[in-house]
CSV table of C-alpha atoms in Angstrom, one decimal:
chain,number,residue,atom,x,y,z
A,1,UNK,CA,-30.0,0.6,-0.6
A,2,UNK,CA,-31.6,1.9,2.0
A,3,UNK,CA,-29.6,4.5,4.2
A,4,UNK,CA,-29.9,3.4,7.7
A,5,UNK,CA,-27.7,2.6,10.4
A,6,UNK,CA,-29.1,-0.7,11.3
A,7,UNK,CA,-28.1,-2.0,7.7
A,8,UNK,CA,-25.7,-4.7,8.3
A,9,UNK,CA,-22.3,-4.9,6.5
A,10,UNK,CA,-21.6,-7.1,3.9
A,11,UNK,CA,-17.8,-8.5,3.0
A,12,UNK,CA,-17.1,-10.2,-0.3
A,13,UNK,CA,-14.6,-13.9,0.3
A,14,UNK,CA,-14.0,-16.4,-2.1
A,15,UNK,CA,-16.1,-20.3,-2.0
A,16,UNK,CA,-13.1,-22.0,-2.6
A,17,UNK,CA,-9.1,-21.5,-2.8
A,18,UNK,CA,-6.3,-24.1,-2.5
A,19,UNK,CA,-5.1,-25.2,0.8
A,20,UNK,CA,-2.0,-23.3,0.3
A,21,UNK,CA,-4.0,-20.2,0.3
A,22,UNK,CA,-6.5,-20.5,3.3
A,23,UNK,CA,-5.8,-18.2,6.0
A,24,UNK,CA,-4.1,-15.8,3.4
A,25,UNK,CA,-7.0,-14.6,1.6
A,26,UNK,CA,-7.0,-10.6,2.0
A,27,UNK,CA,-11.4,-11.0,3.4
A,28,UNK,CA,-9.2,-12.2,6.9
A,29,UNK,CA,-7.9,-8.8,7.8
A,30,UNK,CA,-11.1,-7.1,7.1
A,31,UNK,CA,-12.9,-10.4,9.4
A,32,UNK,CA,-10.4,-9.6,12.2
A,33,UNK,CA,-10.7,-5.8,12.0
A,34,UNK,CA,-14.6,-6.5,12.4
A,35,UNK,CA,-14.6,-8.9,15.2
A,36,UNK,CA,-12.1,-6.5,17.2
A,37,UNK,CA,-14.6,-3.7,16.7
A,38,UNK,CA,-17.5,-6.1,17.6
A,39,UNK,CA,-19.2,-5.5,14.4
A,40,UNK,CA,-21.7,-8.4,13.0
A,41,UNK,CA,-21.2,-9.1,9.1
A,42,UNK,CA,-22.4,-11.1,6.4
A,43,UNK,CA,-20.6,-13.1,3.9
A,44,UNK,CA,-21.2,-12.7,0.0
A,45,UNK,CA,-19.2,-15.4,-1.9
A,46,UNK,CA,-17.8,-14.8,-5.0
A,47,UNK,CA,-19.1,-17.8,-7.0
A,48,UNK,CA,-18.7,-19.1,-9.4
A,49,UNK,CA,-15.3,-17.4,-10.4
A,50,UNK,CA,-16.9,-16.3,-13.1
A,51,UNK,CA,-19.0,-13.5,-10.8
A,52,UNK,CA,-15.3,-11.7,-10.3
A,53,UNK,CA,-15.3,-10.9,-14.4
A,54,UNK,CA,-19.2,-10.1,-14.3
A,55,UNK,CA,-19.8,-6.2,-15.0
A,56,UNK,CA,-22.0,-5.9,-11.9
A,57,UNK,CA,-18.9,-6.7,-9.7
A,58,UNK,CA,-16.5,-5.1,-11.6
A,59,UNK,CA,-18.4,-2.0,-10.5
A,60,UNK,CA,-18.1,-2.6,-6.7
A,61,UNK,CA,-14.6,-4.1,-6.7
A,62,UNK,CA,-12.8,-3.3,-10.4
A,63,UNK,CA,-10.3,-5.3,-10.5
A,64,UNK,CA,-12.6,-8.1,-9.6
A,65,UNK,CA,-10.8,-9.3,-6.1
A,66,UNK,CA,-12.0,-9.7,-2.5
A,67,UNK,CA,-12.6,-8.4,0.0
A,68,UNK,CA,-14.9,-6.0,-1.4
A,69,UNK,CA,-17.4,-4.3,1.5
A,70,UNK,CA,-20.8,-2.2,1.4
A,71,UNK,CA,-22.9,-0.9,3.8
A,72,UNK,CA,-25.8,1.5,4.0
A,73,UNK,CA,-24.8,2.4,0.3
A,74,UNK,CA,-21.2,3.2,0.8
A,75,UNK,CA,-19.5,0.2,-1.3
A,76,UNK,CA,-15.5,0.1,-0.8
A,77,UNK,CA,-12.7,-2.5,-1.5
A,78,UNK,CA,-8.9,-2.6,-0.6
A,79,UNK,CA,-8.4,-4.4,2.5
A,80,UNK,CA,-6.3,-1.7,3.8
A,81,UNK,CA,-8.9,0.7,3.2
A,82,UNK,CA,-11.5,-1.3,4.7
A,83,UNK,CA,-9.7,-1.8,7.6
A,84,UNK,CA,-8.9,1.7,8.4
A,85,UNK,CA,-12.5,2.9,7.5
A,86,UNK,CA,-13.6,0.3,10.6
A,87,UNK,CA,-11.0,1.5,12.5
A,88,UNK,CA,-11.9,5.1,12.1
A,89,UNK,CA,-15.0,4.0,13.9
A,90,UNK,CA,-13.8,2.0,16.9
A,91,UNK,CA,-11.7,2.8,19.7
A,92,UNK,CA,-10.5,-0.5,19.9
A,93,UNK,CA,-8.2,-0.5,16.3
A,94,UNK,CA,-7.3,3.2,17.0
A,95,UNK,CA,-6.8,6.1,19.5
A,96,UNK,CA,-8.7,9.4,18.8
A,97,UNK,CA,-6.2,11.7,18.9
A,98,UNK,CA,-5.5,13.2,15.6
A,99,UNK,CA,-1.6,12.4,16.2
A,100,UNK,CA,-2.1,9.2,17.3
A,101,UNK,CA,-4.2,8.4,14.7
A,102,UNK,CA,-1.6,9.5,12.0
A,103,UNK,CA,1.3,7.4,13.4
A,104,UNK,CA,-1.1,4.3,13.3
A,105,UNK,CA,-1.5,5.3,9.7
A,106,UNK,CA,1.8,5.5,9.2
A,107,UNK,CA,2.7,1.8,10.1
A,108,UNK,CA,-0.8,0.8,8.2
A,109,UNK,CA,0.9,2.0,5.5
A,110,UNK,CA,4.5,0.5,6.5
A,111,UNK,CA,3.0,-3.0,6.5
A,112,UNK,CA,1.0,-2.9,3.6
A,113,UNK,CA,4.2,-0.8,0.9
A,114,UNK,CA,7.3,-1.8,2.8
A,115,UNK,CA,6.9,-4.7,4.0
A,116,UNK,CA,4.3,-7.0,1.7
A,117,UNK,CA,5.7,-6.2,-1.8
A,118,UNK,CA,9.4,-8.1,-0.8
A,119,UNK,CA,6.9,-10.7,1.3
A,120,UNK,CA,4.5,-11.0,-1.2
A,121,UNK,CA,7.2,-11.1,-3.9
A,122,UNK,CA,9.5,-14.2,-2.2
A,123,UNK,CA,5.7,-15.8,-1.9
A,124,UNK,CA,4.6,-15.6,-5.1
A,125,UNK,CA,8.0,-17.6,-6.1
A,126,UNK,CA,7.6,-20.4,-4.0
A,127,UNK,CA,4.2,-20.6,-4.1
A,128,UNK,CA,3.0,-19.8,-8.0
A,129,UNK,CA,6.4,-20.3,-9.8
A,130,UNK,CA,8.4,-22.8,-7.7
A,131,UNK,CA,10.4,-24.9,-10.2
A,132,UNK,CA,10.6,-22.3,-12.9
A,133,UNK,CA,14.1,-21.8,-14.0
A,134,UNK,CA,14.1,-17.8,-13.5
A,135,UNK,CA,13.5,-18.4,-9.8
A,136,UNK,CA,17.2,-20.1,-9.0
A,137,UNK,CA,18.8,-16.5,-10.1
A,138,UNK,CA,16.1,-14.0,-8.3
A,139,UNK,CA,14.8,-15.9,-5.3
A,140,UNK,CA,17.9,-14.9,-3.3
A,141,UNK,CA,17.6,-11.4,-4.1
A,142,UNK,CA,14.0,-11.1,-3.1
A,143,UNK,CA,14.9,-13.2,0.3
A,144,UNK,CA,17.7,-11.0,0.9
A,145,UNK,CA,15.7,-8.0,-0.3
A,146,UNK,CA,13.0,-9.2,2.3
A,147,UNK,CA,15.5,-10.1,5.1
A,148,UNK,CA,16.1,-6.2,4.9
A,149,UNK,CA,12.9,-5.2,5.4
A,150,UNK,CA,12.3,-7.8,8.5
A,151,UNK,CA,15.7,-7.0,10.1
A,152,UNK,CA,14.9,-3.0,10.2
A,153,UNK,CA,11.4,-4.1,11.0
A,154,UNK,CA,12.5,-6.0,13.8
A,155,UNK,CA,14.8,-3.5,15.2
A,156,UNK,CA,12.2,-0.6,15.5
A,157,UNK,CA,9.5,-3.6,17.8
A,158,UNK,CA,12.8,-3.8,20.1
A,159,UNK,CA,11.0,-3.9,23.3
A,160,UNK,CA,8.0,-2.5,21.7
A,161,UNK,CA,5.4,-5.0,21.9
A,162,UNK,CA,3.1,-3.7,19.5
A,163,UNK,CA,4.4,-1.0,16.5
A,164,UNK,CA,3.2,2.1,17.7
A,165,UNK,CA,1.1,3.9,20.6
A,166,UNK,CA,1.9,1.4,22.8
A,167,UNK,CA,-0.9,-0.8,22.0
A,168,UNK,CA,-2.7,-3.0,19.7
A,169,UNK,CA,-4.0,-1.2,16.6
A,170,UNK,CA,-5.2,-1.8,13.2
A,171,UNK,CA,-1.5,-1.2,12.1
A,172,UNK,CA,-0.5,-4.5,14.1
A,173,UNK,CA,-3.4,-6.2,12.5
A,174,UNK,CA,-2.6,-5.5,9.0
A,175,UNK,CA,1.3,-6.0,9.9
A,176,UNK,CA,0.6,-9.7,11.4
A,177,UNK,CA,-1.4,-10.5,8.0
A,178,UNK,CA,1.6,-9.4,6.0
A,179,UNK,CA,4.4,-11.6,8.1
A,180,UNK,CA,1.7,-14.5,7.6
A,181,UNK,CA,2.5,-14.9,4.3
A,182,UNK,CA,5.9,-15.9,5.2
A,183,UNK,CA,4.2,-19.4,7.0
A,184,UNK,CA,5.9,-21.3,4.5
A,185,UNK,CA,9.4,-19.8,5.3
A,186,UNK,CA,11.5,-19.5,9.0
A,187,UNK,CA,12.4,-16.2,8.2
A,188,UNK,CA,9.6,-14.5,10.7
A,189,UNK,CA,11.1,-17.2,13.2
A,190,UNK,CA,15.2,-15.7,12.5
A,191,UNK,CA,13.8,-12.7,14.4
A,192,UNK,CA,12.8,-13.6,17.9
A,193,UNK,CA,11.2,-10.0,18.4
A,194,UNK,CA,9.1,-10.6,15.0
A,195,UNK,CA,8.0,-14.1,16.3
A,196,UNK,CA,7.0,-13.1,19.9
A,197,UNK,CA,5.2,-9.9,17.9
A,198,UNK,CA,3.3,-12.5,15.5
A,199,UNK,CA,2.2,-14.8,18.8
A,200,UNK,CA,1.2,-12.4,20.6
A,201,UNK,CA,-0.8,-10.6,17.9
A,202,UNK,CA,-2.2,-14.2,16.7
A,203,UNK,CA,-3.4,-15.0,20.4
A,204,UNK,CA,-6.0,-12.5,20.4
A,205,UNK,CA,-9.4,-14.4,19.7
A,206,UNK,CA,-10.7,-11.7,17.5
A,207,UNK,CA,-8.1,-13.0,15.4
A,208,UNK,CA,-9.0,-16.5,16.4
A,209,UNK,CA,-12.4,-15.8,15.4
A,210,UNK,CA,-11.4,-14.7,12.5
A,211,UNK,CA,-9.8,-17.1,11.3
A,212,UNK,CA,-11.9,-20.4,12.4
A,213,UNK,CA,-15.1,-17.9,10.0
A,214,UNK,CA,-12.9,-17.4,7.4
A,215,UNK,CA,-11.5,-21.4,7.0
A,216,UNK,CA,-14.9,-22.8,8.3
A,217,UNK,CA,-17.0,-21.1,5.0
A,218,UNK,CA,-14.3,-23.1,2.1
A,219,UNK,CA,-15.9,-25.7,0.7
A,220,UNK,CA,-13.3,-28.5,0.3
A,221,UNK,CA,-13.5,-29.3,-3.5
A,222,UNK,CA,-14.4,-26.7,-6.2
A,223,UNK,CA,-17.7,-27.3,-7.4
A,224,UNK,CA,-18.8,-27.7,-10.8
A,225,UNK,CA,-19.2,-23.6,-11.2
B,1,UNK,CA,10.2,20.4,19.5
B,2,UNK,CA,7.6,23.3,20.7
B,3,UNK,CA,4.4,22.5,20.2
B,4,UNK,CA,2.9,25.5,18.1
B,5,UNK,CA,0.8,25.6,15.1
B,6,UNK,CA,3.5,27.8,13.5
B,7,UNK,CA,6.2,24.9,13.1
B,8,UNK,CA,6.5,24.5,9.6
B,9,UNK,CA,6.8,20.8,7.7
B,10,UNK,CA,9.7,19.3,7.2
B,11,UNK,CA,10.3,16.4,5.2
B,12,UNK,CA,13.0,14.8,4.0
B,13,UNK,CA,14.6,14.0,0.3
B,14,UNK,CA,17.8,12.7,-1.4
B,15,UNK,CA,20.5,15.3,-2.8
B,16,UNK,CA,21.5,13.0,-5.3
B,17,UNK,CA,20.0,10.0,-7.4
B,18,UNK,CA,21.0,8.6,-10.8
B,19,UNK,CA,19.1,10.6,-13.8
B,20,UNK,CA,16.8,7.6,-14.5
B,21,UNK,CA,15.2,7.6,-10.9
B,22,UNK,CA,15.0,11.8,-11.3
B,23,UNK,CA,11.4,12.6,-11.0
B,24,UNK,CA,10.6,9.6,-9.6
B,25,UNK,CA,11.6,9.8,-6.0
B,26,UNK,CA,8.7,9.1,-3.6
B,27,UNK,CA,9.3,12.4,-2.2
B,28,UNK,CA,7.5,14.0,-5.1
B,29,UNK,CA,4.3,12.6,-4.0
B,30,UNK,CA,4.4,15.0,-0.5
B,31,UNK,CA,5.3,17.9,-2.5
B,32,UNK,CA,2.9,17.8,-4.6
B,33,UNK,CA,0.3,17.2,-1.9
B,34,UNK,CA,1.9,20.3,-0.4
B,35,UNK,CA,1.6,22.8,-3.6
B,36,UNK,CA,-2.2,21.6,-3.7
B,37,UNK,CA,-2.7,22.4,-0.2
B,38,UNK,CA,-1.1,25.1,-0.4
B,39,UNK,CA,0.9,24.4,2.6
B,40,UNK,CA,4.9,25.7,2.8
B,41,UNK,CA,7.8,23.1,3.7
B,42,UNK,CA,11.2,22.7,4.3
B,43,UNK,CA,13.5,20.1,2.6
B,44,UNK,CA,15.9,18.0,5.0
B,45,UNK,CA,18.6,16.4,2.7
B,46,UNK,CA,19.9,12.9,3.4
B,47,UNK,CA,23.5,13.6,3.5
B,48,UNK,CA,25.8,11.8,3.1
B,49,UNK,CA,24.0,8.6,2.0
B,50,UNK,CA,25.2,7.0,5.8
B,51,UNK,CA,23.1,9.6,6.9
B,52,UNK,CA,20.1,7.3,6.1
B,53,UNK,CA,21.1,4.3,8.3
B,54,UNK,CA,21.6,6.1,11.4
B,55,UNK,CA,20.2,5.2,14.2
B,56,UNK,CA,19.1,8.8,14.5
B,57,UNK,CA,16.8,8.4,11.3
B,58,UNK,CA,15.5,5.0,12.1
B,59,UNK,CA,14.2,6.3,14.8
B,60,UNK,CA,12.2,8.8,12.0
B,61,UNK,CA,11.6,6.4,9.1
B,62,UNK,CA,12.7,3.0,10.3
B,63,UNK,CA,13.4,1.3,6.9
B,64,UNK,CA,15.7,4.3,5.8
B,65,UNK,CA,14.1,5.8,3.3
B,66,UNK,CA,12.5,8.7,1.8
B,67,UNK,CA,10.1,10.8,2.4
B,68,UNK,CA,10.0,11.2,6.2
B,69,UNK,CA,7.6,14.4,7.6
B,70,UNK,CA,8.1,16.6,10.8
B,71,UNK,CA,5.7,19.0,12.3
B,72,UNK,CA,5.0,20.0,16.2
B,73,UNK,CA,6.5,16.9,16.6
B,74,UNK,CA,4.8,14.8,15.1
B,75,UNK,CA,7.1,12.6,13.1
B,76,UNK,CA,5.6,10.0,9.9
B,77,UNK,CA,6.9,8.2,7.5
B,78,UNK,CA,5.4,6.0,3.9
B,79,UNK,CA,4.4,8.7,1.4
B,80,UNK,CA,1.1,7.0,1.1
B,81,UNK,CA,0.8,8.2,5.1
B,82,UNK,CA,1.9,11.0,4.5
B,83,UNK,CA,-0.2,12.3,1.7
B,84,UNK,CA,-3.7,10.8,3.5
B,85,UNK,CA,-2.4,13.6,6.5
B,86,UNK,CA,-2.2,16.6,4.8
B,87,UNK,CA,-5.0,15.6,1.9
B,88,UNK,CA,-7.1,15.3,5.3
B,89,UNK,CA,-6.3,18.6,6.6
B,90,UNK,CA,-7.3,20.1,3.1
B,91,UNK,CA,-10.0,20.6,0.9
B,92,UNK,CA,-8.0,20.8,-2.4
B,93,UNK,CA,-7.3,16.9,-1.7
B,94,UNK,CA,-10.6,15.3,-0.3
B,95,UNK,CA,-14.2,15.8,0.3
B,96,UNK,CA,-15.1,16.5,3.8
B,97,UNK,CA,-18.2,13.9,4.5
B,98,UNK,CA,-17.6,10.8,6.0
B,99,UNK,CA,-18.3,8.8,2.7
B,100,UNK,CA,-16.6,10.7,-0.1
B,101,UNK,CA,-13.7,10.3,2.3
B,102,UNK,CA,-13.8,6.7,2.6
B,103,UNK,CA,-14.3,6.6,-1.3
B,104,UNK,CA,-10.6,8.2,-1.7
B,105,UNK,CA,-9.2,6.7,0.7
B,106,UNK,CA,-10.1,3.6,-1.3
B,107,UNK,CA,-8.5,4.5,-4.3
B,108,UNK,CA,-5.8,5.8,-2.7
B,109,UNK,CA,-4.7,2.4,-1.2
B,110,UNK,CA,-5.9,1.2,-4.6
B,111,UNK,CA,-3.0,2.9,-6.4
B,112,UNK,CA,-0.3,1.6,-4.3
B,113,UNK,CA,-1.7,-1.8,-3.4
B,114,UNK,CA,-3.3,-3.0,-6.6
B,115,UNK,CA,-1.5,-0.6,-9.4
B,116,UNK,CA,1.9,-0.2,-7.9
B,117,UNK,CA,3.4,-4.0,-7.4
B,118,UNK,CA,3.6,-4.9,-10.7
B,119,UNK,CA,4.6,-1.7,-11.8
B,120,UNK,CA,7.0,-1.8,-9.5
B,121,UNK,CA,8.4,-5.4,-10.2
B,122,UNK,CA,8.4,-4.2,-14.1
B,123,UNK,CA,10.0,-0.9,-13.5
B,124,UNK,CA,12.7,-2.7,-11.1
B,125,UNK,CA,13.3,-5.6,-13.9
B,126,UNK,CA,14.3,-2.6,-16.5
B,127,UNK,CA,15.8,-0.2,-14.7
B,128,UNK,CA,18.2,-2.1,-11.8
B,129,UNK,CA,18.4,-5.3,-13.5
B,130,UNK,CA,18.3,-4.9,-17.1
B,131,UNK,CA,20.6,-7.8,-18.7
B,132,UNK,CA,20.1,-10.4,-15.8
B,133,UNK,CA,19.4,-13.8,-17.1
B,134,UNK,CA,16.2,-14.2,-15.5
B,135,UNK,CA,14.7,-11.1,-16.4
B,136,UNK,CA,14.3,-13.0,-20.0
B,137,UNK,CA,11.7,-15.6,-18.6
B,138,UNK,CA,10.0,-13.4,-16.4
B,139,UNK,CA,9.3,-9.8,-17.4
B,140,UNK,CA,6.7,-11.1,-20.1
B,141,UNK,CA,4.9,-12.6,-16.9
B,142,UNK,CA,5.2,-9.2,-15.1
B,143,UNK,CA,4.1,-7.1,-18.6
B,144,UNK,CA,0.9,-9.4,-18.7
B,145,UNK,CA,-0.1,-8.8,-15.0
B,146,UNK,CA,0.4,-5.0,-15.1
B,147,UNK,CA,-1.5,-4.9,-18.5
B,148,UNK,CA,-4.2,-6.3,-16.5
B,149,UNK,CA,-4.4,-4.3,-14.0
B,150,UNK,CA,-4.1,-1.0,-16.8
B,151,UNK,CA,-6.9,-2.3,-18.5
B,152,UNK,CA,-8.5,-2.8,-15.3
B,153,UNK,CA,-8.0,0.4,-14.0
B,154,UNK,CA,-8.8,1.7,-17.5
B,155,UNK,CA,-12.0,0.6,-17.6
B,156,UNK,CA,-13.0,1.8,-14.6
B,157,UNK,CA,-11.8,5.2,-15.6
B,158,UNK,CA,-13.9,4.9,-18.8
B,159,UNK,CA,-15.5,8.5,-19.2
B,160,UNK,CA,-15.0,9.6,-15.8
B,161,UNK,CA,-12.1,12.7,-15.6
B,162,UNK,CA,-10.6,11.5,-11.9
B,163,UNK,CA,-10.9,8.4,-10.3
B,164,UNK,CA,-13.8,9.1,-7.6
B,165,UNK,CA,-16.2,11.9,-6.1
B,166,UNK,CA,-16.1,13.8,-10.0
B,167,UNK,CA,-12.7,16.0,-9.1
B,168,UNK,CA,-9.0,15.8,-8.5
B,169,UNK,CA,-8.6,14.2,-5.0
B,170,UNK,CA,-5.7,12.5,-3.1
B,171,UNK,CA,-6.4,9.3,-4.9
B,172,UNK,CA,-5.6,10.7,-8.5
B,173,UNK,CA,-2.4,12.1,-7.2
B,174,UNK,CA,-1.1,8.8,-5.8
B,175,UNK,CA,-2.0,7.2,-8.9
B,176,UNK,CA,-0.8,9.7,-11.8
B,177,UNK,CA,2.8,9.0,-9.6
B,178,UNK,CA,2.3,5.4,-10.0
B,179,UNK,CA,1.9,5.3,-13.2
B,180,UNK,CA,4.7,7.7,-14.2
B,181,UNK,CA,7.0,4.8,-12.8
B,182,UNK,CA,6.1,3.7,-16.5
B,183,UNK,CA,7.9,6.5,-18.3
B,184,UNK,CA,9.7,4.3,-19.9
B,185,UNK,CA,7.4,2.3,-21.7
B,186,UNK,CA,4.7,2.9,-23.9
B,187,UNK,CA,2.2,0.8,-21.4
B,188,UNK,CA,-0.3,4.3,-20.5
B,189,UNK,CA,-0.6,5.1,-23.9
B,190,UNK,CA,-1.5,2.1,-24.8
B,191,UNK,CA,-4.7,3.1,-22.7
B,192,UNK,CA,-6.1,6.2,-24.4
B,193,UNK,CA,-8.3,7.0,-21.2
B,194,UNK,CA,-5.2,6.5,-19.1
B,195,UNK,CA,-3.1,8.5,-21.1
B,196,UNK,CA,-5.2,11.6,-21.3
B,197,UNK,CA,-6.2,11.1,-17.6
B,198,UNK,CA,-2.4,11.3,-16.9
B,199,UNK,CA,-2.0,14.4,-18.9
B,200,UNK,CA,-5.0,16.1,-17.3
B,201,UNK,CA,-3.1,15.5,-14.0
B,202,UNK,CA,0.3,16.5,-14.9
B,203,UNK,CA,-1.2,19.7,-16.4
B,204,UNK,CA,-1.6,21.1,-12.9
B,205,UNK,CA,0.2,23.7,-11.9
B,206,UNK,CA,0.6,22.0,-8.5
B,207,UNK,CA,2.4,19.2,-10.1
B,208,UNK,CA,4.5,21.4,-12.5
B,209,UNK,CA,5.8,23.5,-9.1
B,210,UNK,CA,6.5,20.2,-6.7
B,211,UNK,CA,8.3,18.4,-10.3
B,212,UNK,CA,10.6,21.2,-10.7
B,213,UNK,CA,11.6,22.1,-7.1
B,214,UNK,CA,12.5,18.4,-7.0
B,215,UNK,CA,14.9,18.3,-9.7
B,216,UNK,CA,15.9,21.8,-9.2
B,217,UNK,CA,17.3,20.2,-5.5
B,218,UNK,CA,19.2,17.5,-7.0
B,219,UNK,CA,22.9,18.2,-7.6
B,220,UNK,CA,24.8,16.8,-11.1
B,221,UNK,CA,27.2,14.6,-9.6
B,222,UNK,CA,27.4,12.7,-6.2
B,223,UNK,CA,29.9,14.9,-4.1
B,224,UNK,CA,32.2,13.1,-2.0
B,225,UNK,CA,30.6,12.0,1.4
């Protein structure tokens, strides 16, 4: 590739997923951190599935997953990652004071290793193994487990209307993501701060944006691959 | 606190943990990001245990755990957070252009977003809930998904001696602490490249230093709180 700034950036998303995954899919956060930055991107769709196993891909993104994201040579993956690499470069997900920018780490971080695993864990249950006879003894101690995490979560927002700096950042972003995968549950909705937190987050149309790109570019039926 | 570059770092560990989770405590991680960086530190012990959920700590590390950091105020928390600050003020743990950065920052997230939840979910299955009905059913589900994500991870290693940029960054650190979490199986050596990428790591006398003045810190028995 050719190393120039006007080389636009590219995000890897998926052609098709089940409806009870749209809107989950990690490419979102990385869709939303773009639009708040006002950064124009293009779409590469893995597809068929079978592009996710090829070698080629393996190289970008290795455990063959989206979102993967390149520009101007630099090829990354991890949402997380790719979030905070955009943030690094717009005022709008970050301030740019070194201390600042550490706390918002800190809670970019917080959402993605102590709050998702519990989250992503009760998820994975009700979505991928409901009906499976292990699930009747461990579901409760993930939800209880998760309840933890959401309780002392919901404590530290308080008043707070975003999780640190006093403003929106790309810790809020990845945060909101996270609590989305809970849709399927009222637990968000047992902690009034969490679900005012989650509106008022969700309200933003970069999010909006997001969001509408993200569920407009599934095609409904799998094709033939 | 004052405000001068002389503060030293403070972070925070537990005085006491059962012998299986010895060496294991997320703590480790900062330390041994300090030793590389060559940067001194105090240890703030959690004690007693109720220490942990007062409201004075939340208002450090929110979800009560450890390791929390201190310096000239500035307070963090998530050992992932932790270690991208003081890898960033340091050499020894990362490149200093803009790209090589984003690369380790990559596989940084990559070890504790892709490699750690199933290590996790396996390591928690043995080691707090060994004998639990349910485990029967789905630890064979959890083996199969981490043994992806080895052989993925495995691959990608291949002939390369560190994950990214050809030397021992941030990224390799995170990850070699990941995959200890598997002491107790015989998963990494099942992986030749990951086993001799682990012991290249844990070779360093960085790592030797921050693994001994860990369990040099624990005492034998819980004293009464």
């Amino acid at each position: 590739m050719m190393n120039t700034a006007l080389n636009p950036i590219t995000i890897t998303a998926y052609r098709w997923v089940p409806q009870l995954a749209r809107g989950l899919v990690r490419d979102l956060r990385v869709r939303w951190a773009l639009e708040e930055a006002g950064l124009p991107y293009t779409v590469q769709f893995c597809w068929p599935p079978s592009d996710q196993a090829s070698t080629e891909y393996r190289q970008w993104q290795p455990f063959g997953q989206v979102p993967a994201y390149a520009r101007d040579g630099l090829e990354l993956f991890e949402s997380g990652a790719i979030v905070l690499h955009i943030a690094e470069q717009s005022e709008s997900l970050m301030p740019t004071d070194a201390a600042g920018r550490a706390r918002v780490r800190t809670w970019l971080f917080a959402a993605l290793n102590s709050i998702e695993p519990p989250v992503q864990e009760l998820a994975g249950i009700d979505l991928f193994h409901r009906g499976e006879a292990w699930t009747q003894q461990r579901r409760p101690q993930v939800e209880e487990f998760a309840k933890r995490r959401l309780s002392a979560l919901s404590a530290w927002l308080g008043e707070r209307e975003y999780l640190v700096e006093g403003r929106f950042t790309a810790a809020d972003l990845l945060m909101i993501t996270v609590l989305q995968i809970l849709r399927h549950t009222d637990l968000v909705a047992q902690y009034p701060a969490l679900k005012a937190y989650c509106e008022r987050c969700e309200a933003r149309p970069a999010f909006q944006k997001a969001l509408r790109d993200q569920l407009a570019d599934f095609v409904e039926q799998p094709p033939a691959a």
